[in-house]
mmCIF file of C-alpha atoms in Angstrom:
data_model
loop_
_atom_site.group_PDB
_atom_site.id
_atom_site.type_symbol
_atom_site.label_atom_id
_atom_site.label_comp_id
_atom_site.label_asym_id
_atom_site.label_seq_id
_atom_site.Cartn_x
_atom_site.Cartn_y
_atom_site.Cartn_z
ATOM 1 C CA MET A 1 -7.707 27.106 36.368
ATOM 2 C CA ASP A 2 -10.641 26.202 38.582
ATOM 3 C CA GLY A 3 -13.923 25.732 38.264
ATOM 4 C CA ILE A 4 -16.001 23.670 35.106
ATOM 5 C CA THR A 5 -13.269 25.434 32.746
ATOM 6 C CA GLY A 6 -10.627 23.241 34.640
ATOM 7 C CA VAL A 7 -12.644 20.052 34.902
ATOM 8 C CA LEU A 8 -13.479 19.810 31.420
ATOM 9 C CA GLN A 9 -9.608 21.253 29.926
ATOM 10 C CA TYR A 10 -8.620 18.468 32.787
ATOM 11 C CA ALA A 11 -10.646 15.726 30.791
ATOM 12 C CA LEU A 12 -9.850 16.598 26.930
ATOM 13 C CA ASP A 13 -6.382 15.945 28.173
ATOM 14 C CA GLY A 14 -7.009 12.992 29.521
ATOM 15 C CA LEU A 15 -9.263 11.928 26.232
ATOM 16 C CA SER A 16 -6.037 13.144 24.409
ATOM 17 C CA GLN A 17 -3.857 10.612 26.133
ATOM 18 C CA GLN A 18 -6.773 7.673 25.921
ATOM 19 C CA GLN A 19 -6.429 8.649 22.544
ATOM 20 C CA GLN A 20 -2.424 8.206 21.697
ATOM 21 C CA THR A 21 -2.611 4.960 23.841
ATOM 22 C CA GLU A 22 -5.483 3.984 21.533
ATOM 23 C CA ALA A 23 -3.561 4.559 18.311
ATOM 24 C CA ASN A 24 -0.510 2.880 19.615
ATOM 25 C CA ASN A 25 -1.901 -0.189 20.672
ATOM 26 C CA LEU A 26 -3.778 -0.216 17.150
ATOM 27 C CA ALA A 27 0.354 0.453 15.333
ATOM 28 C CA ASN A 28 1.747 -2.628 17.262
ATOM 29 C CA VAL A 29 -1.571 -5.089 16.127
ATOM 30 C CA ASP A 30 0.522 -7.716 14.948
ATOM 31 C CA THR A 31 4.174 -7.157 17.159
ATOM 32 C CA PRO A 32 5.283 -9.972 19.237
ATOM 33 C CA ASP A 33 4.929 -9.725 22.640
ATOM 34 C CA PHE A 34 3.447 -6.196 22.939
ATOM 35 C CA THR A 35 1.036 -5.539 26.124
ATOM 36 C CA ALA A 36 -1.526 -2.883 25.129
ATOM 37 C CA GLN A 37 -1.749 -0.197 27.569
ATOM 38 C CA GLN A 38 -4.913 1.521 28.935
ATOM 39 C CA VAL A 39 -6.061 5.454 30.383
ATOM 40 C CA ASP A 40 -7.698 5.599 33.344
ATOM 41 C CA PHE A 41 -8.500 9.472 34.484
ATOM 42 C CA GLU A 42 -12.445 9.290 35.358
ATOM 43 C CA SER A 43 -12.118 7.754 38.686
ATOM 44 C CA SER A 44 -9.554 10.045 39.369
ATOM 45 C CA LEU A 45 -11.815 12.971 38.552
ATOM 46 C CA GLN A 46 -14.602 11.685 40.368
ATOM 47 C CA GLN A 47 -12.557 11.202 43.446
ATOM 48 C CA ALA A 48 -11.506 14.905 43.143
ATOM 49 C CA LEU A 49 -14.465 16.211 42.934
ATOM 50 C CA ASP A 50 -16.067 14.587 45.434
ATOM 51 C CA SER A 51 -13.554 15.381 48.254
ATOM 52 C CA PRO A 52 -14.446 18.011 49.621
ATOM 53 C CA ASP A 53 -10.860 19.991 50.050
ATOM 54 C CA GLY A 54 -10.495 19.699 45.915
ATOM 55 C CA GLY A 55 -7.925 16.780 45.446
ATOM 56 C CA GLN A 56 -5.308 16.261 42.712
ATOM 57 C CA ALA A 57 -7.099 14.240 40.000
ATOM 58 C CA GLN A 58 -4.109 12.356 37.391
ATOM 59 C CA ILE A 59 -3.758 10.662 34.343
ATOM 60 C CA SER A 60 -2.848 6.843 34.831
ATOM 61 C CA VAL A 61 -1.490 4.296 32.405
ATOM 62 C CA THR A 62 -1.855 0.906 32.942
ATOM 63 C CA ASN A 63 -1.202 -2.596 31.419
ATOM 64 C CA SER A 64 -4.092 -4.584 30.098
ATOM 65 C CA SER A 65 -4.622 -7.453 31.415
ATOM 66 C CA ALA A 66 -6.339 -8.791 28.250
ATOM 67 C CA PRO A 67 -5.433 -12.347 27.108
ATOM 68 C CA TYR A 68 -2.251 -12.595 25.560
ATOM 69 C CA SER A 69 -1.967 -14.707 22.093
ATOM 70 C CA THR A 70 0.700 -17.454 21.110
ATOM 71 C CA SER A 71 2.832 -14.076 19.896
ATOM 72 C CA GLY A 72 3.079 -12.959 23.031
ATOM 73 C CA ASN A 73 0.324 -9.649 21.916
ATOM 74 C CA ASN A 74 -2.465 -9.052 23.726
ATOM 75 C CA VAL A 75 -3.666 -6.022 21.581
ATOM 76 C CA ASP A 76 -7.972 -6.641 21.665
ATOM 77 C CA THR A 77 -8.704 -4.656 17.982
ATOM 78 C CA GLY A 78 -12.507 -4.697 18.101
ATOM 79 C CA GLN A 79 -11.813 -3.981 21.562
ATOM 80 C CA GLN A 80 -9.335 -0.789 20.743
ATOM 81 C CA LEU A 81 -11.069 -0.148 17.326
ATOM 82 C CA THR A 82 -14.626 0.961 19.730
ATOM 83 C CA ASP A 83 -13.146 2.965 22.443
ATOM 84 C CA ALA A 84 -11.271 4.870 19.800
ATOM 85 C CA GLU A 85 -14.573 5.476 18.538
ATOM 86 C CA GLN A 86 -15.687 6.602 22.036
ATOM 87 C CA THR A 87 -13.180 8.161 23.062
ATOM 88 C CA THR A 88 -13.771 10.566 20.143
ATOM 89 C CA LEU A 89 -16.815 11.358 20.774
ATOM 90 C CA GLN A 90 -16.359 12.022 24.180
ATOM 91 C CA TYR A 91 -13.969 14.347 23.190
ATOM 92 C CA GLN A 92 -15.556 16.154 21.150
ATOM 93 C CA THR A 93 -18.800 16.033 23.779
ATOM 94 C CA MET A 94 -16.055 17.933 25.627
ATOM 95 C CA VAL A 95 -15.258 20.530 23.122
ATOM 96 C CA ASP A 96 -18.796 21.562 22.630
ATOM 97 C CA MET A 97 -19.263 21.758 26.772
ATOM 98 C CA LEU A 98 -16.247 23.695 26.796
ATOM 99 C CA ASN A 99 -17.754 26.549 24.107
ATOM 100 C CA ALA A 100 -20.759 26.633 25.579
ATOM 101 C CA GLN A 101 -19.258 27.520 28.867
ATOM 102 C CA PHE A 102 -16.957 30.166 26.732
ATOM 103 C CA LEU A 103 -20.608 31.527 25.394
ATOM 104 C CA LEU A 104 -22.174 31.682 29.080
ATOM 105 C CA VAL A 105 -19.269 34.002 30.940
ATOM 106 C CA GLN A 106 -18.383 36.225 27.016
ATOM 107 C CA GLY A 107 -22.917 36.895 27.768
ATOM 108 C CA ALA A 108 -22.143 37.415 31.182
ATOM 109 C CA SER A 109 -19.741 39.847 30.723
ATOM 110 C CA GLY A 110 -21.993 41.776 28.469
ATOM 111 C CA GLY A 111 -21.362 40.404 24.879
ATOM 112 C CA SER A 112 -23.636 37.459 23.099
ATOM 113 C CA PHE A 113 -24.568 34.651 23.941
ATOM 114 C CA THR A 114 -24.624 33.075 21.150
ATOM 115 C CA MET B 1 3.354 14.290 24.413
ATOM 116 C CA ASN B 2 3.409 16.367 21.005
ATOM 117 C CA LEU B 3 0.727 18.198 19.305
ATOM 118 C CA PHE B 4 -1.195 16.145 17.012
ATOM 119 C CA GLY B 5 0.461 13.181 17.989
ATOM 120 C CA SER B 6 -1.867 9.844 17.427
ATOM 121 C CA ILE B 7 -1.538 11.063 14.280
ATOM 122 C CA GLN B 8 1.804 10.273 13.768
ATOM 123 C CA ILE B 9 1.419 7.129 15.971
ATOM 124 C CA SER B 10 -1.064 5.945 13.496
ATOM 125 C CA GLY B 11 1.283 6.317 10.951
ATOM 126 C CA SER B 12 4.158 4.704 12.174
ATOM 127 C CA GLY B 13 1.291 2.043 11.859
ATOM 128 C CA LEU B 14 0.603 2.581 8.580
ATOM 129 C CA ASP B 15 4.204 1.926 7.679
ATOM 130 C CA ALA B 16 4.873 -0.591 9.369
ATOM 131 C CA ALA B 17 1.518 -2.394 7.693
ATOM 132 C CA GLN B 18 2.716 -1.747 3.864
ATOM 133 C CA THR B 19 6.329 -2.885 4.998
ATOM 134 C CA TRP B 20 4.424 -6.089 5.386
ATOM 135 C CA ILE B 21 2.272 -5.708 2.237
ATOM 136 C CA ASN B 22 5.460 -5.087 0.380
ATOM 137 C CA THR B 23 7.674 -7.864 1.720
ATOM 138 C CA SER B 24 4.707 -10.271 1.609
ATOM 139 C CA ALA B 25 3.858 -9.718 -2.359
ATOM 140 C CA GLY B 26 7.689 -9.874 -2.459
ATOM 141 C CA ASN B 27 7.466 -13.498 -1.542
ATOM 142 C CA VAL B 28 4.148 -14.420 -3.803
ATOM 143 C CA ALA B 29 6.101 -12.988 -6.606
ATOM 144 C CA ASN B 30 9.519 -15.247 -6.530
ATOM 145 C CA MET B 31 7.853 -18.355 -5.207
ATOM 146 C CA ASN B 32 8.860 -20.505 -8.637
ATOM 147 C CA ASP B 33 12.043 -18.972 -8.425
ATOM 148 C CA VAL B 34 14.494 -21.157 -9.302
ATOM 149 C CA SER B 35 18.191 -21.714 -8.876
ATOM 150 C CA SER B 36 21.060 -23.937 -9.195
ATOM 151 C CA LEU B 37 22.465 -25.646 -6.125
ATOM 152 C CA SER B 38 25.351 -23.525 -6.191
ATOM 153 C CA GLU B 39 23.399 -20.331 -5.472
ATOM 154 C CA PRO B 40 21.140 -19.603 -2.905
ATOM 155 C CA ALA B 41 17.611 -19.897 -2.879
ATOM 156 C CA TYR B 42 14.618 -17.183 -3.023
ATOM 157 C CA GLN B 43 14.882 -16.558 0.782
ATOM 158 C CA GLN B 44 11.372 -15.592 2.240
ATOM 159 C CA GLU B 45 11.407 -12.179 3.608
ATOM 160 C CA THR B 46 9.206 -11.288 7.420
ATOM 161 C CA PRO B 47 9.882 -7.717 8.364
ATOM 162 C CA ILE B 48 10.061 -7.923 12.622
ATOM 163 C CA PHE B 49 8.140 -5.039 14.485
ATOM 164 C CA GLU B 50 9.467 -3.429 17.338
ATOM 165 C CA PRO B 51 7.504 -0.817 19.345
ATOM 166 C CA ILE B 52 9.138 2.995 19.640
ATOM 167 C CA THR B 53 9.349 3.846 23.318
ATOM 168 C CA THR B 54 10.221 7.189 24.514
ATOM 169 C CA PRO B 55 12.662 7.183 27.561
ATOM 170 C CA THR B 56 9.503 7.876 30.013
ATOM 171 C CA GLY B 57 7.946 5.073 28.815
ATOM 172 C CA GLU B 58 4.877 6.385 26.924
ATOM 173 C CA GLY B 59 4.132 4.279 23.270
ATOM 174 C CA GLU B 60 5.171 6.032 20.125
ATOM 175 C CA GLY B 61 3.906 3.670 18.077
ATOM 176 C CA VAL B 62 5.769 1.044 15.824
ATOM 177 C CA ALA B 63 9.043 0.596 13.494
ATOM 178 C CA VAL B 64 10.497 -2.510 10.910
ATOM 179 C CA THR B 65 13.239 -2.723 12.748
ATOM 180 C CA SER B 66 15.144 -5.639 10.736
ATOM 181 C CA VAL B 67 13.745 -8.345 7.910
ATOM 182 C CA ASP B 68 14.312 -11.792 8.219
ATOM 183 C CA LEU B 69 14.875 -14.080 6.053
ATOM 184 C CA GLY B 70 14.591 -17.192 5.403
ATOM 185 C CA SER B 71 16.372 -20.244 4.805
ATOM 186 C CA ALA B 72 18.783 -19.987 1.387
ATOM 187 C CA ASN B 73 19.031 -23.983 1.063
ATOM 188 C CA GLY B 74 15.863 -23.472 -0.325
ATOM 189 C CA ILE B 75 13.646 -26.820 -1.381
ATOM 190 C CA VAL B 76 16.600 -29.145 -3.720
ATOM 191 C CA ALA B 77 14.040 -31.035 -5.962
ATOM 192 C CA TYR B 78 14.647 -33.286 -9.254
ATOM 193 C CA ASP B 79 13.331 -31.123 -12.155
ATOM 194 C CA PRO B 80 16.118 -32.738 -15.304
ATOM 195 C CA SER B 81 14.155 -30.183 -18.283
ATOM 196 C CA SER B 82 15.254 -27.442 -16.065
ATOM 197 C CA PRO B 83 18.301 -25.718 -17.862
ATOM 198 C CA LEU B 84 19.741 -24.846 -14.179
ATOM 199 C CA ALA B 85 19.692 -28.309 -13.016
ATOM 200 C CA ASN B 86 22.919 -30.310 -12.166
ATOM 201 C CA SER B 87 24.035 -34.033 -13.810
ATOM 202 C CA GLN B 88 22.043 -35.044 -11.497
ATOM 203 C CA GLY B 89 18.837 -33.597 -12.593
ATOM 204 C CA MET B 90 18.310 -31.466 -8.710
ATOM 205 C CA VAL B 91 17.970 -27.765 -9.007
ATOM 206 C CA ARG B 92 16.907 -25.666 -5.340
ATOM 207 C CA GLU B 93 13.444 -24.085 -5.412
ATOM 208 C CA ALA B 94 12.186 -21.252 -3.475
ATOM 209 C CA ASP B 95 10.949 -22.307 0.219
ATOM 210 C CA VAL B 96 7.736 -20.180 0.183
ATOM 211 C CA SER B 97 4.522 -21.280 1.418
ATOM 212 C CA THR B 98 1.507 -19.414 0.010
ATOM 213 C CA GLY B 99 -0.644 -20.106 2.245
ATOM 214 C CA GLN B 100 1.620 -18.452 4.979
ATOM 215 C CA GLN B 101 2.270 -15.756 2.840
ATOM 216 C CA MET B 102 -1.657 -14.976 2.369
ATOM 217 C CA VAL B 103 -2.851 -15.331 5.982
ATOM 218 C CA ASP B 104 -0.145 -12.800 5.933
ATOM 219 C CA LEU B 105 -1.592 -10.551 3.285
ATOM 220 C CA ILE B 106 -5.067 -10.576 5.023
ATOM 221 C CA SER B 107 -3.141 -9.579 7.996
ATOM 222 C CA ALA B 108 -1.163 -6.651 7.014
ATOM 223 C CA GLN B 109 -4.368 -5.602 5.128
ATOM 224 C CA ASN B 110 -6.296 -5.387 8.612
ATOM 225 C CA ASP B 111 -3.577 -3.335 10.416
ATOM 226 C CA TYR B 112 -3.189 -1.232 8.135
ATOM 227 C CA GLN B 113 -7.625 -0.500 8.197
ATOM 228 C CA ALA B 114 -7.478 -0.731 11.779
ATOM 229 C CA ASN B 115 -4.706 2.161 12.055
ATOM 230 C CA VAL B 116 -6.357 4.194 9.058
ATOM 231 C CA ALA B 117 -9.054 4.198 10.881
ATOM 232 C CA ALA B 118 -7.655 5.406 14.476
ATOM 233 C CA LEU B 119 -6.110 7.777 12.492
ATOM 234 C CA GLN B 120 -9.035 9.017 11.298
ATOM 235 C CA ARG B 121 -11.121 9.574 14.780
ATOM 236 C CA ALA B 122 -7.816 11.306 15.467
ATOM 237 C CA GLN B 123 -8.662 13.665 13.042
ATOM 238 C CA THR B 124 -12.376 14.237 14.033
ATOM 239 C CA ALA B 125 -10.965 14.757 17.835
ATOM 240 C CA TYR B 126 -8.086 17.065 16.546
ATOM 241 C CA GLN B 127 -10.627 19.318 13.888
ATOM 242 C CA SER B 128 -12.919 19.495 16.638
ATOM 243 C CA ALA B 129 -10.554 21.101 19.492
ATOM 244 C CA LEU B 130 -9.650 23.501 16.133
ATOM 245 C CA THR B 131 -13.348 25.282 17.469
ATOM 246 C CA LEU B 132 -12.344 25.875 20.912
ATOM 247 C CA GLY B 133 -13.494 29.319 21.252
ATOM 248 C CA THR B 134 -14.884 29.782 17.754
#
């Protein structure tokens, strides 16, 4: 899939994975020796969009560099909760934009725009 | 990655926090237990949390793998009025720290609430995904 729909679908995949990672970090907030993970797909997507010949975007999962507590855990609860909220809002925005795109295609192909 | 995966992950977090609350409540309920010197004392219970990961290294939540038991020696105390006391008037009391248990309970409650918050966010996102194309 290419064009706007492809980009939005990719963003949904990335956000979905981001949400799972945040849920996993929060589930392990008191697990000793647990290192929090973070998902980045935006920078790779931006690069792919900027390159003239298309390019391939990918989702990357990295370990968080936040400071560790005495139990060897580095999950920042407040940060994770804020991130989870942001991810959800972004997800909803992507869904709204996909729906808008579908309506445009529907209208352009002779159906209703609403 | 399975469909609605976040919900499962947060669910495992809720289970773990609930287990922690249960063991802590059990410890507080038994903190005044007394036994005779020939018997073991009440052993404080501490759940051990471990992350669940797929073979590919993806995090899939948390699990309570075992429950660590405290020392069975307890605290040997002088209480000659106790029917369990030996000829020297000694009994074994449970070695449970109230302060530690209260702190654990607050941590467990915060864990639980954080997982509920993550669960609600996931639910909102999944619900919006279900409106795609409608």
